[in-house]
Amino acid sequence: GENVEQHPSTLSVQEGDSAVIKCTYSDSASNYFPWYKQELGKRPQLIIDIRSNVGEKKDQRIAVTLNKTAKHFSLHITETQPEDSAVYFCAASSMNSGYSTLTFGKGTMLLVSP
Amino acid sequence: DARVTQTPRHKVTEMGQEVTMRCQPILGHNTVFWYRQTMMQGLELLAYFRNRAPLDDSGMPKDRFSAEMPDATLATLKIQPSEPRDSAVYFCASGLAEGTRRYEQYFGPGTRLTVT
């Protein structure tokens, strides 16, 4: 089955700096890669996703890149703000019993200091 | 802004008691997923349904956990009997299995379960 590795597990940055979170996946058939943001005590929220026919996608201060050859994808947050502090999860689609599910990374706790 | 809803939001129970968690998927979504989140294991997939039919529940301890979808607007996850190691946050998520938005999953607020 699919295996998703996420690094780093924690990331501390100063407000205004950029933050990068990286994930690798094992199943070359995976074709959908979402990122979720989870604030303390809240639900994971889908913030951006990328499909395998695209190499990069951007939405305001966040962007995701995908390298299918190397089987890794990354989340980039520019001009970080304290409200970006949260746990971020990457995921990759995988086929399970003939149906598609998501396999999640372990998460990265991002702390943005004012 | 349609959202997945879950009840109860918090549940404290004693070991051995039955626990039932409920989920209402987003109207029109045809897939429902149950996840368990702990610090140690992260997000684990327990079971999922498509068009109310269970597709896979291999992530669940079969002897004590059961998941059902009585109708398109309600999914349930039951634990009987509950054990302290079941303490976790249980999330329900829903999505569409076809079209350009396939694979997308939207999470509910979760049920925080504490078994003493």
PDB file of C-alpha atoms in Angstrom, chain A residues 94-101, chain B residues 48 50 55:
ATOM      1  CA  SER A  94      -4.081   5.371  -3.115  1.00  0.00           C
ATOM      2  CA  MET A  95      -6.156   2.518  -4.420  1.00  0.00           C
ATOM      3  CA  ASN A  96      -7.523   0.305  -1.687  1.00  0.00           C
ATOM      4  CA  SER A  97      -9.624  -2.711  -2.609  1.00  0.00           C
ATOM      5  CA  GLY A  98     -10.276  -1.074  -5.964  1.00  0.00           C
ATOM      6  CA  TYR A  99     -11.418   2.244  -4.463  1.00  0.00           C
ATOM      7  CA  SER A 100      -9.502   5.431  -3.855  1.00  0.00           C
ATOM      8  CA  THR A 101      -8.556   6.585  -0.366  1.00  0.00           C
TER       9      THR A 101
ATOM     10  CA  TYR B  48     -15.293   3.960   4.466  1.00  0.00           C
ATOM     11  CA  ARG B  50     -19.601   4.591  -0.971  1.00  0.00           C
ATOM     12  CA  LEU B  55     -16.108  -0.806   1.072  1.00  0.00           C
TER      13      LEU B  55
END
